[in-house]
């Protein structure tokens, strides 16, 4: 167990180092550099700016410098917003994204799991078809289509909800639905197929044969086992919510980190792109690690050693 | 009870030969037979063929070009002359959606083609095994540990800077190409690992077939089922990714337009001209649905064990 955790940790660190190196290289070998504008700066000023951000030094020095700051949790300054560091930006913007993302994740779980179970319990009947219909639409509809449709009807046509920006609970509703669309559809399908599998297991027959109350069979023997695979989806779920936020926060003008990330792509604010990418990667790698470690605790049938061999 | 002689008659020779003979069916014929029974998958296949034909021949038949501007007729709704209306520069939206289909579909097919490289990678990794497999798969795992979209965004940021002249299409091909072989490599490796223990591989070894021959002629053809399914499902995913990237401003640039770019451009004037968003968005949704349904149908047809 301990060995496994250490291995996984080391492995995650290695993955992170690769990500940092690759993104660092991408952002630093871009020709022209970040301070090349349409209007050329005077040579002396450009030199000064480059010296200020240590861009005049050889690449490997810059890299080592960046890494040593990174270890201390310092992601460096923003090129575009003078006086702001990447850390400042994350500290300011990320809570908004977390708020929106949490609502979306809860929405996806609380809508997806019950509808998947409902569909499985009524296989090939109306509820099943209804759930499968909507989950198919959810998978085929990009978040920006859901988002813009919601915005067009709910706020332009019917004036029910504010169309953009942030601040009140009403502002959360539409972006959260747009973000949750795809994951909800996935979770519903996942839960449905795993519930169908559980329902066909022998221990379900045993439970019925023993004469256990229907409610107990359903909850303790059925649903409890059926939602275990959903736990493995938590990693991809967070990743999906996170990348989805790039688009959804832009549509609804939510001042979150996703919107800022896209803005810095427009602005060619390379340190912010680099820093936020690394931040996201740390988050996701940590999330995946957590899911891998928690999974055997939830499902004792899976031993860590076995999973190690699968990898 | 007495048995009369009449009950015991010699068999006619002709009758003896009647056996139940079914024409032998190959794996592919069998799969095609199963696919034909699936109305949703067949419907999707028809839709995909129609979309493909429209993307290839549609722009030739249209009286307008994708970049032709007509300011007298800008922002019109759908009409007999302009089936899908016109955009803010008076360009015919129907023609632009058809052109967008070319770009979006080409991106999907490039991703599917590139994913076939993963077949070789995964095949070698699984077949050779040992430390080679370890190294090759660790690399895939590392790439997997962050979402493809972040890799693609990083590469697009970089590639668009180093080749600004070709409107981002080539950059998109490369960026998607660099990640889309990964899932395929994993799947093929898994298949090969289980296949290589089977008797027919042993038989091939004993008659002296070379390792390359065993891999290319015996192992890889036997995992074509999952390969085709994965490649088919890579198409909608790539189209989806392209739309996403275009939407955040990393896609194909003007005057060319993919469906994602069209949808993204329409957002500005959503309130007044929703038709500009509706048509490209509908095109994206229909295409994604059709490819997903076809992929699911193919999975059922090619891999009967997977059937629910």
PDB file of N, CA and C in Angstrom, chain A residues 24-115:
ATOM      1  N   UNK A  24       6.866  25.086 -20.995  1.00  0.00           N
ATOM      2  CA  UNK A  24       7.879  26.140 -20.888  1.00  0.00           C
ATOM      3  C   UNK A  24       8.567  26.346 -22.232  1.00  0.00           C
ATOM      4  N   UNK A  25       8.955  25.225 -22.853  1.00  0.00           N
ATOM      5  CA  UNK A  25       9.634  25.331 -24.143  1.00  0.00           C
ATOM      6  C   UNK A  25       8.726  25.976 -25.187  1.00  0.00           C
ATOM      7  N   UNK A  26       7.473  25.510 -25.241  1.00  0.00           N
ATOM      8  CA  UNK A  26       6.536  26.087 -26.206  1.00  0.00           C
ATOM      9  C   UNK A  26       6.436  27.602 -26.040  1.00  0.00           C
ATOM     10  N   UNK A  27       6.326  28.025 -24.790  1.00  0.00           N
ATOM     11  CA  UNK A  27       6.092  29.442 -24.555  1.00  0.00           C
ATOM     12  C   UNK A  27       7.347  30.283 -24.722  1.00  0.00           C
ATOM     13  N   UNK A  28       8.536  29.633 -24.666  1.00  0.00           N
ATOM     14  CA  UNK A  28       9.758  30.433 -24.731  1.00  0.00           C
ATOM     15  C   UNK A  28      10.484  30.371 -26.061  1.00  0.00           C
ATOM     16  N   UNK A  29      10.114  29.422 -26.913  1.00  0.00           N
ATOM     17  CA  UNK A  29      10.792  29.423 -28.216  1.00  0.00           C
ATOM     18  C   UNK A  29       9.917  30.047 -29.286  1.00  0.00           C
ATOM     19  N   UNK A  30       8.823  30.669 -28.875  1.00  0.00           N
ATOM     20  CA  UNK A  30       8.001  31.378 -29.843  1.00  0.00           C
ATOM     21  C   UNK A  30       8.804  32.535 -30.412  1.00  0.00           C
ATOM     22  N   UNK A  31       8.931  32.590 -31.738  1.00  0.00           N
ATOM     23  CA  UNK A  31       9.764  33.640 -32.323  1.00  0.00           C
ATOM     24  C   UNK A  31       9.194  35.034 -32.049  1.00  0.00           C
ATOM     25  N   UNK A  32      10.099  35.996 -31.924  1.00  0.00           N
ATOM     26  CA  UNK A  32       9.626  37.359 -31.711  1.00  0.00           C
ATOM     27  C   UNK A  32       9.490  37.712 -30.246  1.00  0.00           C
ATOM     28  N   UNK A  33       9.119  36.746 -29.443  1.00  0.00           N
ATOM     29  CA  UNK A  33       8.981  37.009 -28.015  1.00  0.00           C
ATOM     30  C   UNK A  33       7.731  37.799 -27.712  1.00  0.00           C
ATOM     31  N   UNK A  34       7.394  37.892 -26.452  1.00  0.00           N
ATOM     32  CA  UNK A  34       6.112  38.482 -26.045  1.00  0.00           C
ATOM     33  C   UNK A  34       6.040  39.993 -26.219  1.00  0.00           C
ATOM     34  N   UNK A  35       7.180  40.649 -26.409  1.00  0.00           N
ATOM     35  CA  UNK A  35       7.106  42.114 -26.452  1.00  0.00           C
ATOM     36  C   UNK A  35       7.206  42.659 -27.859  1.00  0.00           C
ATOM     37  N   UNK A  36       7.037  41.773 -28.808  1.00  0.00           N
ATOM     38  CA  UNK A  36       7.034  42.275 -30.179  1.00  0.00           C
ATOM     39  C   UNK A  36       5.620  42.745 -30.521  1.00  0.00           C
ATOM     40  N   UNK A  37       5.504  44.000 -30.802  1.00  0.00           N
ATOM     41  CA  UNK A  37       4.175  44.538 -31.131  1.00  0.00           C
ATOM     42  C   UNK A  37       4.207  45.029 -32.573  1.00  0.00           C
ATOM     43  N   UNK A  38       3.059  45.477 -33.031  1.00  0.00           N
ATOM     44  CA  UNK A  38       3.007  46.046 -34.375  1.00  0.00           C
ATOM     45  C   UNK A  38       3.926  47.275 -34.444  1.00  0.00           C
ATOM     46  N   UNK A  39       3.831  48.092 -33.391  1.00  0.00           N
ATOM     47  CA  UNK A  39       4.681  49.271 -33.325  1.00  0.00           C
ATOM     48  C   UNK A  39       5.970  48.863 -32.625  1.00  0.00           C
ATOM     49  N   UNK A  40       7.069  48.868 -33.367  1.00  0.00           N
ATOM     50  CA  UNK A  40       8.320  48.405 -32.783  1.00  0.00           C
ATOM     51  C   UNK A  40       8.784  49.323 -31.659  1.00  0.00           C
ATOM     52  N   UNK A  41       9.214  48.722 -30.573  1.00  0.00           N
ATOM     53  CA  UNK A  41       9.724  49.518 -29.463  1.00  0.00           C
ATOM     54  C   UNK A  41      11.161  49.935 -29.757  1.00  0.00           C
ATOM     55  N   UNK A  42      11.569  51.068 -29.227  1.00  0.00           N
ATOM     56  CA  UNK A  42      12.981  51.431 -29.350  1.00  0.00           C
ATOM     57  C   UNK A  42      13.866  50.337 -28.743  1.00  0.00           C
ATOM     58  N   UNK A  43      15.015  50.150 -29.371  1.00  0.00           N
ATOM     59  CA  UNK A  43      15.920  49.066 -28.971  1.00  0.00           C
ATOM     60  C   UNK A  43      16.206  49.069 -27.473  1.00  0.00           C
ATOM     61  N   UNK A  44      16.521  50.248 -26.930  1.00  0.00           N
ATOM     62  CA  UNK A  44      16.934  50.349 -25.524  1.00  0.00           C
ATOM     63  C   UNK A  44      15.795  49.924 -24.603  1.00  0.00           C
ATOM     64  N   UNK A  45      14.575  50.358 -24.942  1.00  0.00           N
ATOM     65  CA  UNK A  45      13.427  50.018 -24.092  1.00  0.00           C
ATOM     66  C   UNK A  45      13.178  48.515 -24.118  1.00  0.00           C
ATOM     67  N   UNK A  46      13.250  47.953 -25.343  1.00  0.00           N
ATOM     68  CA  UNK A  46      13.019  46.515 -25.476  1.00  0.00           C
ATOM     69  C   UNK A  46      14.051  45.733 -24.655  1.00  0.00           C
ATOM     70  N   UNK A  47      15.319  46.176 -24.766  1.00  0.00           N
ATOM     71  CA  UNK A  47      16.392  45.536 -23.995  1.00  0.00           C
ATOM     72  C   UNK A  47      16.087  45.584 -22.507  1.00  0.00           C
ATOM     73  N   UNK A  48      15.634  46.759 -22.076  1.00  0.00           N
ATOM     74  CA  UNK A  48      15.329  46.941 -20.655  1.00  0.00           C
ATOM     75  C   UNK A  48      14.222  46.007 -20.184  1.00  0.00           C
ATOM     76  N   UNK A  49      13.178  45.981 -20.988  1.00  0.00           N
ATOM     77  CA  UNK A  49      12.048  45.116 -20.612  1.00  0.00           C
ATOM     78  C   UNK A  49      12.493  43.669 -20.554  1.00  0.00           C
ATOM     79  N   UNK A  50      13.290  43.288 -21.573  1.00  0.00           N
ATOM     80  CA  UNK A  50      13.736  41.901 -21.600  1.00  0.00           C
ATOM     81  C   UNK A  50      14.614  41.560 -20.404  1.00  0.00           C
ATOM     82  N   UNK A  51      15.414  42.511 -20.010  1.00  0.00           N
ATOM     83  CA  UNK A  51      16.261  42.286 -18.842  1.00  0.00           C
ATOM     84  C   UNK A  51      15.403  42.176 -17.584  1.00  0.00           C
ATOM     85  N   UNK A  52      14.365  42.989 -17.535  1.00  0.00           N
ATOM     86  CA  UNK A  52      13.467  42.984 -16.375  1.00  0.00           C
ATOM     87  C   UNK A  52      12.833  41.596 -16.195  1.00  0.00           C
ATOM     88  N   UNK A  53      12.447  40.959 -17.310  1.00  0.00           N
ATOM     89  CA  UNK A  53      11.827  39.634 -17.225  1.00  0.00           C
ATOM     90  C   UNK A  53      12.835  38.512 -17.488  1.00  0.00           C
ATOM     91  N   UNK A  54      14.106  38.850 -17.456  1.00  0.00           N
ATOM     92  CA  UNK A  54      15.206  37.881 -17.628  1.00  0.00           C
ATOM     93  C   UNK A  54      15.135  37.154 -18.971  1.00  0.00           C
ATOM     94  N   UNK A  55      14.583  37.843 -19.982  1.00  0.00           N
ATOM     95  CA  UNK A  55      14.454  37.175 -21.284  1.00  0.00           C
ATOM     96  C   UNK A  55      15.751  37.233 -22.082  1.00  0.00           C
ATOM     97  N   UNK A  56      16.722  38.024 -21.589  1.00  0.00           N
ATOM     98  CA  UNK A  56      17.984  38.159 -22.326  1.00  0.00           C
ATOM     99  C   UNK A  56      18.943  37.024 -22.010  1.00  0.00           C
ATOM    100  N   UNK A  57      18.576  36.193 -21.033  1.00  0.00           N
ATOM    101  CA  UNK A  57      19.490  35.124 -20.637  1.00  0.00           C
ATOM    102  C   UNK A  57      19.245  33.861 -21.467  1.00  0.00           C
ATOM    103  N   UNK A  58      20.242  32.969 -21.492  1.00  0.00           N
ATOM    104  CA  UNK A  58      20.054  31.734 -22.255  1.00  0.00           C
ATOM    105  C   UNK A  58      18.871  30.918 -21.733  1.00  0.00           C
ATOM    106  N   UNK A  59      18.321  30.110 -22.624  1.00  0.00           N
ATOM    107  CA  UNK A  59      17.084  29.388 -22.312  1.00  0.00           C
ATOM    108  C   UNK A  59      17.216  28.504 -21.083  1.00  0.00           C
ATOM    109  N   UNK A  60      18.366  27.792 -20.955  1.00  0.00           N
ATOM    110  CA  UNK A  60      18.448  26.848 -19.832  1.00  0.00           C
ATOM    111  C   UNK A  60      18.509  27.574 -18.494  1.00  0.00           C
ATOM    112  N   UNK A  61      19.133  28.783 -18.497  1.00  0.00           N
ATOM    113  CA  UNK A  61      19.165  29.575 -17.256  1.00  0.00           C
ATOM    114  C   UNK A  61      17.739  29.989 -16.889  1.00  0.00           C
ATOM    115  N   UNK A  62      17.017  30.451 -17.901  1.00  0.00           N
ATOM    116  CA  UNK A  62      15.630  30.844 -17.666  1.00  0.00           C
ATOM    117  C   UNK A  62      14.816  29.679 -17.118  1.00  0.00           C
ATOM    118  N   UNK A  63      15.075  28.507 -17.687  1.00  0.00           N
ATOM    119  CA  UNK A  63      14.321  27.316 -17.290  1.00  0.00           C
ATOM    120  C   UNK A  63      14.595  26.964 -15.831  1.00  0.00           C
ATOM    121  N   UNK A  64      15.885  26.958 -15.472  1.00  0.00           N
ATOM    122  CA  UNK A  64      16.247  26.611 -14.098  1.00  0.00           C
ATOM    123  C   UNK A  64      15.677  27.652 -13.139  1.00  0.00           C
ATOM    124  N   UNK A  65      15.750  28.897 -13.562  1.00  0.00           N
ATOM    125  CA  UNK A  65      15.199  29.980 -12.760  1.00  0.00           C
ATOM    126  C   UNK A  65      13.700  29.764 -12.540  1.00  0.00           C
ATOM    127  N   UNK A  66      13.026  29.439 -13.635  1.00  0.00           N
ATOM    128  CA  UNK A  66      11.574  29.238 -13.555  1.00  0.00           C
ATOM    129  C   UNK A  66      11.245  28.081 -12.620  1.00  0.00           C
ATOM    130  N   UNK A  67      11.992  26.981 -12.769  1.00  0.00           N
ATOM    131  CA  UNK A  67      11.740  25.802 -11.931  1.00  0.00           C
ATOM    132  C   UNK A  67      11.958  26.116 -10.465  1.00  0.00           C
ATOM    133  N   UNK A  68      13.038  26.852 -10.168  1.00  0.00           N
ATOM    134  CA  UNK A  68      13.327  27.114  -8.761  1.00  0.00           C
ATOM    135  C   UNK A  68      12.237  27.993  -8.151  1.00  0.00           C
ATOM    136  N   UNK A  69      11.681  28.909  -8.962  1.00  0.00           N
ATOM    137  CA  UNK A  69      10.557  29.690  -8.445  1.00  0.00           C
ATOM    138  C   UNK A  69       9.313  28.832  -8.295  1.00  0.00           C
ATOM    139  N   UNK A  70       9.143  27.940  -9.257  1.00  0.00           N
ATOM    140  CA  UNK A  70       7.948  27.088  -9.281  1.00  0.00           C
ATOM    141  C   UNK A  70       7.875  26.221  -8.033  1.00  0.00           C
ATOM    142  N   UNK A  71       9.037  25.694  -7.611  1.00  0.00           N
ATOM    143  CA  UNK A  71       9.071  24.836  -6.433  1.00  0.00           C
ATOM    144  C   UNK A  71       8.561  25.594  -5.220  1.00  0.00           C
ATOM    145  N   UNK A  72       8.868  26.881  -5.203  1.00  0.00           N
ATOM    146  CA  UNK A  72       8.384  27.694  -4.080  1.00  0.00           C
ATOM    147  C   UNK A  72       6.957  28.201  -4.322  1.00  0.00           C
ATOM    148  N   UNK A  73       6.349  27.721  -5.392  1.00  0.00           N
ATOM    149  CA  UNK A  73       4.951  28.098  -5.647  1.00  0.00           C
ATOM    150  C   UNK A  73       4.807  29.456  -6.300  1.00  0.00           C
ATOM    151  N   UNK A  74       5.894  29.966  -6.888  1.00  0.00           N
ATOM    152  CA  UNK A  74       5.834  31.281  -7.520  1.00  0.00           C
ATOM    153  C   UNK A  74       5.788  31.098  -9.034  1.00  0.00           C
ATOM    154  N   UNK A  75       4.717  31.554  -9.634  1.00  0.00           N
ATOM    155  CA  UNK A  75       4.551  31.331 -11.071  1.00  0.00           C
ATOM    156  C   UNK A  75       5.036  32.503 -11.925  1.00  0.00           C
ATOM    157  N   UNK A  76       5.614  33.508 -11.281  1.00  0.00           N
ATOM    158  CA  UNK A  76       6.205  34.591 -12.058  1.00  0.00           C
ATOM    159  C   UNK A  76       5.241  35.725 -12.368  1.00  0.00           C
ATOM    160  N   UNK A  77       5.758  36.779 -13.006  1.00  0.00           N
ATOM    161  CA  UNK A  77       4.932  37.952 -13.292  1.00  0.00           C
ATOM    162  C   UNK A  77       4.127  37.790 -14.582  1.00  0.00           C
ATOM    163  N   UNK A  78       3.084  38.585 -14.700  1.00  0.00           N
ATOM    164  CA  UNK A  78       2.344  38.632 -15.962  1.00  0.00           C
ATOM    165  C   UNK A  78       3.035  39.622 -16.880  1.00  0.00           C
ATOM    166  N   UNK A  79       3.107  39.299 -18.175  1.00  0.00           N
ATOM    167  CA  UNK A  79       3.711  40.238 -19.119  1.00  0.00           C
ATOM    168  C   UNK A  79       2.767  41.393 -19.411  1.00  0.00           C
ATOM    169  N   UNK A  80       1.487  41.108 -19.327  1.00  0.00           N
ATOM    170  CA  UNK A  80       0.515  42.072 -19.821  1.00  0.00           C
ATOM    171  C   UNK A  80       0.036  43.026 -18.728  1.00  0.00           C
ATOM    172  N   UNK A  81      -0.248  42.449 -17.579  1.00  0.00           N
ATOM    173  CA  UNK A  81      -0.768  43.284 -16.499  1.00  0.00           C
ATOM    174  C   UNK A  81       0.381  43.644 -15.577  1.00  0.00           C
ATOM    175  N   UNK A  82       0.833  44.860 -15.686  1.00  0.00           N
ATOM    176  CA  UNK A  82       2.012  45.252 -14.945  1.00  0.00           C
ATOM    177  C   UNK A  82       1.725  45.214 -13.441  1.00  0.00           C
ATOM    178  N   UNK A  83       2.651  44.664 -12.692  1.00  0.00           N
ATOM    179  CA  UNK A  83       2.484  44.611 -11.249  1.00  0.00           C
ATOM    180  C   UNK A  83       1.683  43.430 -10.765  1.00  0.00           C
ATOM    181  N   UNK A  84       1.072  42.680 -11.711  1.00  0.00           N
ATOM    182  CA  UNK A  84       0.325  41.495 -11.301  1.00  0.00           C
ATOM    183  C   UNK A  84       1.206  40.268 -11.502  1.00  0.00           C
ATOM    184  N   UNK A  85       1.191  39.368 -10.537  1.00  0.00           N
ATOM    185  CA  UNK A  85       1.851  38.098 -10.776  1.00  0.00           C
ATOM    186  C   UNK A  85       0.786  37.083 -11.166  1.00  0.00           C
ATOM    187  N   UNK A  86       1.261  35.955 -11.719  1.00  0.00           N
ATOM    188  CA  UNK A  86       0.318  34.901 -12.102  1.00  0.00           C
ATOM    189  C   UNK A  86      -0.414  34.405 -10.851  1.00  0.00           C
ATOM    190  N   UNK A  87       0.320  34.368  -9.738  1.00  0.00           N
ATOM    191  CA  UNK A  87      -0.322  33.941  -8.489  1.00  0.00           C
ATOM    192  C   UNK A  87      -1.477  34.866  -8.114  1.00  0.00           C
ATOM    193  N   UNK A  88      -1.255  36.185  -8.273  1.00  0.00           N
ATOM    194  CA  UNK A  88      -2.334  37.143  -7.973  1.00  0.00           C
ATOM    195  C   UNK A  88      -3.561  36.836  -8.804  1.00  0.00           C
ATOM    196  N   UNK A  89      -3.305  36.604 -10.087  1.00  0.00           N
ATOM    197  CA  UNK A  89      -4.420  36.368 -11.007  1.00  0.00           C
ATOM    198  C   UNK A  89      -5.184  35.114 -10.602  1.00  0.00           C
ATOM    199  N   UNK A  90      -4.436  34.058 -10.300  1.00  0.00           N
ATOM    200  CA  UNK A  90      -5.111  32.814  -9.904  1.00  0.00           C
ATOM    201  C   UNK A  90      -5.899  33.038  -8.617  1.00  0.00           C
ATOM    202  N   UNK A  91      -5.282  33.727  -7.654  1.00  0.00           N
ATOM    203  CA  UNK A  91      -5.945  33.948  -6.372  1.00  0.00           C
ATOM    204  C   UNK A  91      -7.232  34.745  -6.567  1.00  0.00           C
ATOM    205  N   UNK A  92      -7.195  35.672  -7.512  1.00  0.00           N
ATOM    206  CA  UNK A  92      -8.359  36.529  -7.712  1.00  0.00           C
ATOM    207  C   UNK A  92      -9.450  35.821  -8.518  1.00  0.00           C
ATOM    208  N   UNK A  93      -9.025  35.089  -9.543  1.00  0.00           N
ATOM    209  CA  UNK A  93      -9.998  34.530 -10.479  1.00  0.00           C
ATOM    210  C   UNK A  93     -10.482  33.125 -10.130  1.00  0.00           C
ATOM    211  N   UNK A  94      -9.625  32.334  -9.537  1.00  0.00           N
ATOM    212  CA  UNK A  94      -9.957  30.934  -9.377  1.00  0.00           C
ATOM    213  C   UNK A  94     -11.184  30.679  -8.499  1.00  0.00           C
ATOM    214  N   UNK A  95     -11.360  31.419  -7.383  1.00  0.00           N
ATOM    215  CA  UNK A  95     -12.549  31.157  -6.549  1.00  0.00           C
ATOM    216  C   UNK A  95     -13.856  31.224  -7.336  1.00  0.00           C
ATOM    217  N   UNK A  96     -13.932  32.145  -8.290  1.00  0.00           N
ATOM    218  CA  UNK A  96     -15.154  32.250  -9.094  1.00  0.00           C
ATOM    219  C   UNK A  96     -15.366  30.967  -9.888  1.00  0.00           C
ATOM    220  N   UNK A  97     -14.268  30.495 -10.509  1.00  0.00           N
ATOM    221  CA  UNK A  97     -14.367  29.253 -11.283  1.00  0.00           C
ATOM    222  C   UNK A  97     -14.730  28.073 -10.392  1.00  0.00           C
ATOM    223  N   UNK A  98     -14.166  28.051  -9.182  1.00  0.00           N
ATOM    224  CA  UNK A  98     -14.469  26.949  -8.267  1.00  0.00           C
ATOM    225  C   UNK A  98     -15.954  26.950  -7.920  1.00  0.00           C
ATOM    226  N   UNK A  99     -16.483  28.152  -7.665  1.00  0.00           N
ATOM    227  CA  UNK A  99     -17.889  28.254  -7.313  1.00  0.00           C
ATOM    228  C   UNK A  99     -18.767  27.709  -8.444  1.00  0.00           C
ATOM    229  N   UNK A 100     -18.494  28.199  -9.645  1.00  0.00           N
ATOM    230  CA  UNK A 100     -19.265  27.750 -10.804  1.00  0.00           C
ATOM    231  C   UNK A 100     -19.077  26.257 -11.049  1.00  0.00           C
ATOM    232  N   UNK A 101     -17.805  25.810 -10.961  1.00  0.00           N
ATOM    233  CA  UNK A 101     -17.502  24.410 -11.220  1.00  0.00           C
ATOM    234  C   UNK A 101     -18.169  23.488 -10.214  1.00  0.00           C
ATOM    235  N   UNK A 102     -18.178  23.895  -8.944  1.00  0.00           N
ATOM    236  CA  UNK A 102     -18.799  23.052  -7.920  1.00  0.00           C
ATOM    237  C   UNK A 102     -20.280  22.888  -8.190  1.00  0.00           C
ATOM    238  N   UNK A 103     -20.941  23.985  -8.504  1.00  0.00           N
ATOM    239  CA  UNK A 103     -22.371  23.901  -8.814  1.00  0.00           C
ATOM    240  C   UNK A 103     -22.590  22.955  -9.988  1.00  0.00           C
ATOM    241  N   UNK A 104     -21.739  23.093 -11.022  1.00  0.00           N
ATOM    242  CA  UNK A 104     -21.900  22.257 -12.206  1.00  0.00           C
ATOM    243  C   UNK A 104     -21.667  20.787 -11.879  1.00  0.00           C
ATOM    244  N   UNK A 105     -20.641  20.502 -11.068  1.00  0.00           N
ATOM    245  CA  UNK A 105     -20.347  19.105 -10.715  1.00  0.00           C
ATOM    246  C   UNK A 105     -21.502  18.508  -9.918  1.00  0.00           C
ATOM    247  N   UNK A 106     -21.998  19.276  -8.943  1.00  0.00           N
ATOM    248  CA  UNK A 106     -23.121  18.774  -8.138  1.00  0.00           C
ATOM    249  C   UNK A 106     -24.337  18.530  -9.021  1.00  0.00           C
ATOM    250  N   UNK A 107     -24.563  19.467  -9.925  1.00  0.00           N
ATOM    251  CA  UNK A 107     -25.689  19.333 -10.847  1.00  0.00           C
ATOM    252  C   UNK A 107     -25.554  18.048 -11.663  1.00  0.00           C
ATOM    253  N   UNK A 108     -24.333  17.830 -12.191  1.00  0.00           N
ATOM    254  CA  UNK A 108     -24.110  16.648 -13.028  1.00  0.00           C
ATOM    255  C   UNK A 108     -24.328  15.370 -12.229  1.00  0.00           C
ATOM    256  N   UNK A 109     -23.825  15.349 -10.974  1.00  0.00           N
ATOM    257  CA  UNK A 109     -23.966  14.136 -10.166  1.00  0.00           C
ATOM    258  C   UNK A 109     -25.417  13.905  -9.762  1.00  0.00           C
ATOM    259  N   UNK A 110     -26.090  14.966  -9.300  1.00  0.00           N
ATOM    260  CA  UNK A 110     -27.433  14.785  -8.760  1.00  0.00           C
ATOM    261  C   UNK A 110     -28.488  14.631  -9.845  1.00  0.00           C
ATOM    262  N   UNK A 111     -28.129  14.994 -11.056  1.00  0.00           N
ATOM    263  CA  UNK A 111     -29.054  14.780 -12.161  1.00  0.00           C
ATOM    264  C   UNK A 111     -28.695  13.487 -12.899  1.00  0.00           C
ATOM    265  N   UNK A 112     -27.410  13.265 -13.068  1.00  0.00           N
ATOM    266  CA  UNK A 112     -26.957  12.132 -13.873  1.00  0.00           C
ATOM    267  C   UNK A 112     -27.188  10.789 -13.202  1.00  0.00           C
ATOM    268  N   UNK A 113     -26.797  10.661 -11.926  1.00  0.00           N
ATOM    269  CA  UNK A 113     -26.901   9.357 -11.251  1.00  0.00           C
ATOM    270  C   UNK A 113     -28.355   8.894 -11.136  1.00  0.00           C
ATOM    271  N   UNK A 114     -29.269   9.744 -10.577  1.00  0.00           N
ATOM    272  CA  UNK A 114     -30.649   9.259 -10.479  1.00  0.00           C
ATOM    273  C   UNK A 114     -31.267   8.919 -11.831  1.00  0.00           C
ATOM    274  N   UNK A 115     -30.986   9.720 -12.859  1.00  0.00           N
ATOM    275  CA  UNK A 115     -31.624   9.391 -14.140  1.00  0.00           C
ATOM    276  C   UNK A 115     -31.043   8.117 -14.736  1.00  0.00           C
TER     277      UNK A 115
END
